[in-house]
Short mmCIF file of the C-alpha atoms (twelve columns), coordinates in Angstrom:
data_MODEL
# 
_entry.id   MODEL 
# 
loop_
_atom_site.group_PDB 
_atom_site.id 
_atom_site.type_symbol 
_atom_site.label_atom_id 
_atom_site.label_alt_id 
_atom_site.label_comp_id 
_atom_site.label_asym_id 
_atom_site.label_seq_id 
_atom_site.Cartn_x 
_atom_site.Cartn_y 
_atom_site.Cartn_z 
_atom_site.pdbx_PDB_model_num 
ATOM 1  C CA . UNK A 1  79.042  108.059 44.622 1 
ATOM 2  C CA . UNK A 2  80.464  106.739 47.761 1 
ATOM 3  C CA . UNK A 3  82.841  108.711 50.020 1 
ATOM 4  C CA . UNK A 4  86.331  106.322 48.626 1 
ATOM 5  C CA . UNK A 5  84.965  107.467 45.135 1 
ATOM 6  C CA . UNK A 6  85.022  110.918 46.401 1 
ATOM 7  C CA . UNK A 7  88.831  110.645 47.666 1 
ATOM 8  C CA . UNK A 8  89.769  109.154 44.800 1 
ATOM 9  C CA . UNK A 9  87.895  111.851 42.713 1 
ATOM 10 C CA . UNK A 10 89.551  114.738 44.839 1 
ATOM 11 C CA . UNK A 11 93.317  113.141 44.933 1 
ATOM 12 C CA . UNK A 12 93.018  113.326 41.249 1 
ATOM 13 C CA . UNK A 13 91.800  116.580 40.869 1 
ATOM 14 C CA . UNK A 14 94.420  117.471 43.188 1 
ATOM 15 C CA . UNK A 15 97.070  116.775 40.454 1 
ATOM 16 C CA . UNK A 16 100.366 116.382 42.531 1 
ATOM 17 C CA . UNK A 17 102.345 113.809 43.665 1 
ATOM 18 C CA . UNK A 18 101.570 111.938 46.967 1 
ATOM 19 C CA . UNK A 19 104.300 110.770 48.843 1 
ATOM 20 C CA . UNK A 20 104.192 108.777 52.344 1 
ATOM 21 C CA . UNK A 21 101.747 108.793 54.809 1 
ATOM 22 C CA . UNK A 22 100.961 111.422 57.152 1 
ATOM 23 C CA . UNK A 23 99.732  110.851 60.710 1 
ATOM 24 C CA . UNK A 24 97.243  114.090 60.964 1 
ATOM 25 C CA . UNK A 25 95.591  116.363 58.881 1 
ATOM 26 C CA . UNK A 26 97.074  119.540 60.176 1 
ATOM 27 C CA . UNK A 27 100.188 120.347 61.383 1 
ATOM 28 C CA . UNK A 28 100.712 122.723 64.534 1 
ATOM 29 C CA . UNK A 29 101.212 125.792 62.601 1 
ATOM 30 C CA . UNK A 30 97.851  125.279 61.009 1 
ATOM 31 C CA . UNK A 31 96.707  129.095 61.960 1 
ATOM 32 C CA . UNK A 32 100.179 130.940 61.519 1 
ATOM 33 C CA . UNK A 33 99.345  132.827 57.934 1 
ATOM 34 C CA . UNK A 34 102.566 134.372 56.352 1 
ATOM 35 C CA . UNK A 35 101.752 137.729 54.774 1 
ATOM 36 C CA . UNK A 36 104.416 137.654 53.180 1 
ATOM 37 C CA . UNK A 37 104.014 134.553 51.523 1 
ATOM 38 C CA . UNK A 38 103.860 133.985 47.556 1 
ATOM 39 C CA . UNK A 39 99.968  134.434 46.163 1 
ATOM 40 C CA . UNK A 40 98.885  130.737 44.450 1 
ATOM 41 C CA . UNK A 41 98.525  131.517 40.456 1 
ATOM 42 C CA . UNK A 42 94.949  131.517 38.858 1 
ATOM 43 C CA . UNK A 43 94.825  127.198 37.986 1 
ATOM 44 C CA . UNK A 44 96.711  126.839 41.341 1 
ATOM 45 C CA . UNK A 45 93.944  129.001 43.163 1 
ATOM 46 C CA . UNK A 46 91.176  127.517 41.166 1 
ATOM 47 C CA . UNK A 47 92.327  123.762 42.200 1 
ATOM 48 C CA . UNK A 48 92.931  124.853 45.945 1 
ATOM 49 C CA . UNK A 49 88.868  126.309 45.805 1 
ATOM 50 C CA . UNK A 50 87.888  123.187 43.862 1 
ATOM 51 C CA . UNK A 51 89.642  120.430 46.198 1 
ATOM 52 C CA . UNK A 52 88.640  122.476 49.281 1 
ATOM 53 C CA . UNK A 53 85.313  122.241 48.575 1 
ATOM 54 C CA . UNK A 54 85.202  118.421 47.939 1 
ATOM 55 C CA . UNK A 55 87.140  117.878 51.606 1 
ATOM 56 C CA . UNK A 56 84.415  120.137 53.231 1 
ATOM 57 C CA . UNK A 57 81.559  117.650 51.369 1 
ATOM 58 C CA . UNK A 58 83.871  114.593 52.623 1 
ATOM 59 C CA . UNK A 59 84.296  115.909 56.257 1 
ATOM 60 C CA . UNK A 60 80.379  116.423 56.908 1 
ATOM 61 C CA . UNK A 61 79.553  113.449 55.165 1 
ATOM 62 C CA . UNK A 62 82.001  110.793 57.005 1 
ATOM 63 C CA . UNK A 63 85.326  112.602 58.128 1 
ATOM 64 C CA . UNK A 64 85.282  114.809 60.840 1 
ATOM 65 C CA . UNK A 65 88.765  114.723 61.717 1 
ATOM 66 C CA . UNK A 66 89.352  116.743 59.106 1 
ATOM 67 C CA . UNK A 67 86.986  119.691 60.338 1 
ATOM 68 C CA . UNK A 68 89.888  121.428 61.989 1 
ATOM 69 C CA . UNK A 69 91.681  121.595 58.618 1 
ATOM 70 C CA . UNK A 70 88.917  122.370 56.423 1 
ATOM 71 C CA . UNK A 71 87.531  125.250 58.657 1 
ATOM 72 C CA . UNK A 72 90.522  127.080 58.086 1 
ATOM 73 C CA . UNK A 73 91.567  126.456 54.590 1 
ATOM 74 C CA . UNK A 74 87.620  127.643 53.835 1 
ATOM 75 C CA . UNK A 75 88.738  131.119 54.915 1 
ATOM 76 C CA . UNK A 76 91.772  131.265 52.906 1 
ATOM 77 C CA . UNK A 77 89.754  130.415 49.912 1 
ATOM 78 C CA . UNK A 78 89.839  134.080 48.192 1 
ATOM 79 C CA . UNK A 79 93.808  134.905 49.377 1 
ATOM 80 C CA . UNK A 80 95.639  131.511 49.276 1 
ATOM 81 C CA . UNK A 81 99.195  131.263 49.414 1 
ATOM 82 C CA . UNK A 82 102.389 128.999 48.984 1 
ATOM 83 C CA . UNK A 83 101.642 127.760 52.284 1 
ATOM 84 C CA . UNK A 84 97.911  127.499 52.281 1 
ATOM 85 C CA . UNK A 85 99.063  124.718 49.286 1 
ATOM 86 C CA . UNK A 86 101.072 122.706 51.526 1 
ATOM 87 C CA . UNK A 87 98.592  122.462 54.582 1 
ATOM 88 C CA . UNK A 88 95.577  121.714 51.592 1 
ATOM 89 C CA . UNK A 89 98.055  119.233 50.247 1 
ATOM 90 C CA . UNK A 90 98.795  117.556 53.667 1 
ATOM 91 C CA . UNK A 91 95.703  117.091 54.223 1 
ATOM 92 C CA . UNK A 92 94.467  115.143 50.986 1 
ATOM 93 C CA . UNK A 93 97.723  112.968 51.721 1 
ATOM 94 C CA . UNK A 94 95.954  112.239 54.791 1 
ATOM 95 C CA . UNK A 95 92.738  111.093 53.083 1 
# 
């Protein structure tokens, strides 16, 4: 499988709606985590772990602008949020 298979593969696993372009992975509030933020449910959680995981395999393999990104989301695997969706979700819009 080549690495536009793998976007495509991971876009579509993804499961939402695209829209526009983006012009960076991350956003400057990448590392502000809101405590208070609402937990993702068990298919959301399961789909951030699952679509995380295919972005690490992409960045080591041909993207490493998206190493910044990926780092963090890695550690939010086991507590994502609301928010942790968005910046996961940014991201594969810019793939």
């Amino acid at each position: 499988m080549d690495m536009v298979e793998q976007l495509i593969r991971e876009i579509e696993t993804f499961g939402e709606k695209l829209e526009g372009s983006v012009a960076s992975p991350a956003q400057p509030h990448l590392f502000n985590v809101n405590e208070d933020a609402e937990k993702l449910g068990e298919v959301k959680s399961v789909t951030f772990h699952t679509v995380t995981q295919m972005l690490l395999y992409v960045t080591k393999r041909s993207r490493p602008d998206l190493e910044t990104l990926i780092s963090f989301l890695i550690t939010r695997i086991s507590k994502s949020d609301v928010d942790d969706g968005k910046k996961l979700k940014r991201g594969v819009n810019f793939c």
